[in-house]
Amino acid sequence: QAPASPTADGIAAPTLGAASSLQPLQPQLPPPPLLPLLALPPPPLQPQQQLTTAFESTEVGLFWDYENLSVARSHDAADISNRLRALSLRFGRLVERRVYHDPSKVSSVAPNDRSRLDSAGFTLVDCPTRNEKETVDKKIIVDVMHFAITRISRAQAVCVVLMTNDGDYAYMLSRLRDLQVKVVVVYLAGHAADALLHACDHAFSWRADVLMVGEGGNEGGSPEPPVATAAHAAAANSRAKASAKAKRLESGQSGGAKAEKQRLRRWAERQVAGGVRKGA
């Protein structure tokens, strides 16, 4: 290594070789700023998580036209309420339950059933007849539309469960489906209007799926009935109507044969009586 050369003040200056051994200082860069956690996008939901979230956010309203579907004395209104709750919870959270009836009619809710339905969480809505016009269907239409539209306005998924046989509700249900409202109908097979069943997404039989009564009056329903589509429900309703019509025709024919036998017997009696008079 070459010796250091003296300067004018007698201090030795470093040679080129000594200077080359010095390392230049690297500039200190500031650390990158930490991103806030809220700025990070959430991880995408899996398909099963998306279905669960949509199910949990759906609010269900149950509206019961009691004049069309009434509870017989052989059934417990509390048990019917529990089955309706289980049925409705398959589509979301049950947040509204209403029973509409006219207390002045024989088909109205019995006093014992009224107490049990009230204890089960139902809101009993009295619909007295005004100027010979029924108000049940009008109140149901207004309440159902109010229930659905208030939730649609805040982007809330909604499902309406309507218990009736009346085809006058078909237009309302069709319009609700246009607004992406899920519509479920509980009906009595053989008595429901075809237009009502064609206007819903799913349908359940009142006797088989709620009362748990099979053919012949035997208990044989499934605890969790399958969700039937509108087409299957309409076909089942048509078969029930055809079966009822065939029974009526068979009953009428048997009644006609019986009347014919009675007519022939009376004719024979008159003939016998006439012969007796002639012989006398």
XYZ file of C-alpha atoms in Angstrom:
280
model
C 0.000 0.000 0.000
C 1.462 3.443 -0.897
C 2.340 5.724 2.042
C 0.276 8.784 2.756
C 1.592 12.007 1.248
C 2.075 14.948 3.660
C 0.055 18.102 3.158
C 1.038 21.705 3.789
C -0.014 21.600 7.477
C 1.883 18.376 8.062
C -1.164 16.074 8.203
C -0.914 13.113 6.011
C -3.657 12.817 3.463
C -5.031 9.410 2.666
C -3.921 7.904 -0.514
C -6.236 6.690 -3.267
C -5.976 3.193 -1.985
C -7.184 4.189 1.485
C -10.073 6.217 0.083
C -11.252 3.341 -2.008
C -11.729 1.229 1.133
C -14.377 3.602 2.504
C -18.031 2.476 1.823
C -20.522 5.195 0.891
C -23.538 5.507 3.201
C -26.844 4.216 1.773
C -29.799 6.590 2.125
C -32.382 5.469 4.713
C -35.772 5.034 3.049
C -38.908 5.512 5.199
C -40.853 2.307 5.907
C -43.919 1.724 3.724
C -47.121 2.982 5.330
C -49.339 0.339 6.881
C -52.654 -0.020 5.092
C -55.692 0.163 7.351
C -57.439 -3.136 7.822
C -60.732 -1.679 6.683
C -59.265 -0.880 3.296
C -58.630 -4.550 2.587
C -61.506 -6.233 0.697
C -63.206 -9.097 2.538
C -62.500 -12.603 1.279
C -65.071 -13.911 -1.194
C -67.847 -16.054 0.249
C -68.080 -19.670 -0.661
C -71.329 -20.815 -2.378
C -72.592 -22.498 0.791
C -71.840 -19.358 2.826
C -73.698 -17.229 0.278
C -76.785 -19.465 0.535
C -76.648 -19.371 4.333
C -76.323 -15.572 4.385
C -79.228 -15.125 1.971
C -81.377 -17.532 4.013
C -80.632 -15.796 7.309
C -81.433 -12.371 5.862
C -84.838 -13.387 4.443
C -87.815 -12.240 6.498
C -90.990 -14.341 6.320
C -94.553 -13.190 6.891
C -97.407 -15.681 7.441
C -100.948 -14.551 6.553
C -103.859 -16.910 7.300
C -107.322 -16.611 5.730
C -109.185 -18.525 8.437
C -112.459 -18.615 6.535
C -110.786 -20.745 3.866
C -108.664 -22.928 6.125
C -110.047 -23.467 9.614
C -108.892 -25.752 12.412
C -111.303 -28.596 13.112
C -112.218 -29.487 16.689
C -110.276 -32.736 16.372
C -106.990 -30.805 16.022
C -105.079 -28.700 18.522
C -104.502 -25.110 17.421
C -101.207 -24.996 19.343
C -99.856 -27.988 17.410
C -100.963 -26.413 14.136
C -99.134 -23.235 15.091
C -95.903 -25.140 15.754
C -96.140 -26.912 12.405
C -96.739 -23.659 10.586
C -93.723 -22.140 12.316
C -91.523 -25.052 11.262
C -92.811 -24.780 7.702
C -92.170 -21.028 7.524
C -88.673 -21.245 9.044
C -87.575 -23.278 6.043
C -87.606 -20.051 4.031
C -86.082 -17.591 6.525
C -86.803 -15.826 9.811
C -90.479 -15.677 10.750
C -91.164 -12.067 11.774
C -94.923 -11.706 11.174
C -97.933 -14.006 11.798
C -101.532 -12.907 11.274
C -104.908 -14.678 11.357
C -107.858 -12.971 9.634
C -111.417 -13.942 10.584
C -114.936 -12.587 10.901
C -116.089 -13.113 14.508
C -119.754 -12.996 13.474
C -119.487 -16.132 11.300
C -119.715 -19.746 12.351
C -116.388 -20.483 10.615
C -114.625 -17.955 12.842
C -111.911 -18.886 15.327
C -113.311 -20.800 18.301
C -112.723 -19.225 21.739
C -110.268 -21.944 22.815
C -108.361 -21.752 19.519
C -108.351 -17.972 19.743
C -106.556 -18.108 23.091
C -104.050 -20.703 21.910
C -103.231 -18.912 18.672
C -102.738 -15.686 20.585
C -100.393 -17.427 23.035
C -98.492 -18.936 20.097
C -97.629 -15.486 18.749
C -100.338 -14.940 16.143
C -101.978 -11.550 15.724
C -105.729 -12.100 15.398
C -107.269 -9.555 13.027
C -111.041 -9.109 13.306
C -112.667 -8.473 9.930
C -116.353 -7.682 10.546
C -118.667 -7.529 7.556
C -119.510 -3.943 6.557
C -122.556 -3.146 4.451
C -122.793 -6.817 3.440
C -119.221 -6.696 2.065
C -116.512 -8.911 3.428
C -113.306 -7.258 4.535
C -111.035 -10.283 5.049
C -109.567 -10.347 1.542
C -109.127 -6.575 1.443
C -107.200 -6.489 4.729
C -105.022 -9.405 3.696
C -104.107 -7.767 0.379
C -103.199 -4.461 2.032
C -101.176 -6.084 4.828
C -99.296 -8.436 2.505
C -98.325 -5.633 0.114
C -97.289 -3.395 3.009
C -95.173 -6.186 4.515
C -93.406 -6.894 1.220
C -92.870 -3.361 -0.083
C -91.469 -1.970 3.175
C -88.764 -4.655 3.086
C -88.082 -4.324 -0.625
C -87.495 -0.595 -0.117
C -84.547 -1.368 2.173
C -83.169 -4.169 -0.042
C -84.380 -6.873 2.343
C -85.117 -10.354 1.018
C -88.726 -11.279 1.779
C -90.998 -14.322 1.628
C -94.804 -14.365 1.943
C -96.675 -17.465 3.129
C -100.397 -17.203 2.329
C -102.930 -19.712 3.650
C -106.036 -19.692 1.472
C -107.963 -21.351 -1.367
C -109.225 -18.118 -2.904
C -108.141 -17.401 -6.471
C -108.742 -13.676 -5.991
C -105.239 -13.427 -4.488
C -103.577 -14.735 -7.665
C -102.973 -11.290 -9.173
C -101.374 -9.977 -5.983
C -99.086 -12.991 -5.717
C -98.023 -12.664 -9.348
C -97.101 -9.022 -8.844
C -95.115 -9.905 -5.738
C -93.138 -12.465 -7.707
C -92.344 -9.739 -10.246
C -90.631 -7.929 -7.344
C -88.593 -11.070 -6.526
C -90.690 -11.904 -3.480
C -90.818 -15.628 -2.755
C -94.447 -16.738 -2.509
C -95.607 -19.869 -0.676
C -99.249 -21.020 -0.560
C -100.870 -23.426 1.898
C -104.050 -24.816 0.305
C -106.732 -27.475 0.743
C -106.420 -30.002 -2.076
C -109.544 -30.210 -4.181
C -110.840 -26.809 -3.052
C -108.158 -24.338 -4.173
C -108.417 -22.275 -7.321
C -106.000 -23.306 -10.062
C -105.026 -19.664 -10.658
C -103.867 -19.397 -7.038
C -101.504 -22.358 -7.306
C -100.081 -21.200 -10.639
C -99.235 -17.812 -9.077
C -96.935 -19.135 -6.319
C -93.394 -20.490 -6.133
C -94.107 -23.345 -3.716
C -97.241 -24.887 -2.224
C -98.065 -27.119 0.748
C -101.169 -29.201 1.357
C -103.199 -28.161 4.394
C -104.230 -31.725 5.231
C -101.086 -33.680 4.334
C -98.344 -31.191 5.268
C -99.901 -29.220 8.155
C -102.626 -31.347 9.738
C -100.539 -34.480 9.069
C -103.667 -36.381 8.003
C -103.381 -39.004 5.295
C -106.051 -40.695 3.246
C -108.847 -42.145 5.323
C -108.156 -39.823 8.262
C -105.057 -41.657 9.486
C -102.082 -39.840 10.885
C -99.396 -40.255 8.268
C -97.810 -36.953 7.360
C -94.080 -36.373 7.193
C -92.548 -34.139 9.919
C -90.734 -32.181 7.197
C -92.783 -32.348 3.987
C -90.993 -31.816 0.687
C -91.230 -28.398 -0.906
C -93.681 -28.814 -3.786
C -93.549 -26.590 -6.818
C -96.600 -24.794 -8.128
C -96.947 -27.251 -11.019
C -96.994 -30.283 -8.713
C -99.496 -28.600 -6.403
C -101.788 -27.695 -9.299
C -101.689 -31.284 -10.555
C -102.488 -32.649 -7.090
C -105.337 -30.158 -6.724
C -106.779 -31.206 -10.099
C -106.614 -34.881 -9.138
C -108.402 -34.158 -5.870
C -111.129 -32.249 -7.705
C -111.576 -35.082 -10.216
C -111.791 -37.630 -7.411
C -114.406 -35.580 -5.546
C -116.444 -35.158 -8.733
C -116.340 -38.893 -9.414
C -117.570 -39.599 -5.888
C -120.437 -37.138 -6.329
C -121.426 -38.756 -9.608
C -121.252 -42.207 -8.063
C -123.355 -41.048 -5.156
C -125.860 -39.489 -7.530
C -126.117 -42.667 -9.576
C -126.663 -44.804 -6.501
C -129.260 -42.332 -5.311
C -130.991 -42.494 -8.681
C -131.090 -46.282 -8.593
C -132.568 -46.194 -5.117
C -135.242 -43.736 -6.237
C -136.032 -45.963 -9.211
C -136.504 -48.965 -6.912
C -138.852 -46.960 -4.696
C -140.857 -45.868 -7.742
C -141.208 -49.446 -8.943
C -142.268 -50.619 -5.491
C -144.955 -47.954 -5.253
C -146.141 -48.877 -8.747
C -146.369 -52.536 -7.767
C -148.274 -51.639 -4.633
C -150.741 -49.616 -6.689
C -151.185 -52.498 -9.091
C -151.839 -54.900 -6.235
C -154.287 -52.500 -4.627
C -156.108 -52.033 -7.935
C -156.421 -55.772 -8.453
C -157.836 -56.227 -4.985
C -160.460 -53.581 -5.652
C -161.420 -55.211 -8.961
C -161.782 -58.604 -7.302
C -163.988 -57.142 -4.640
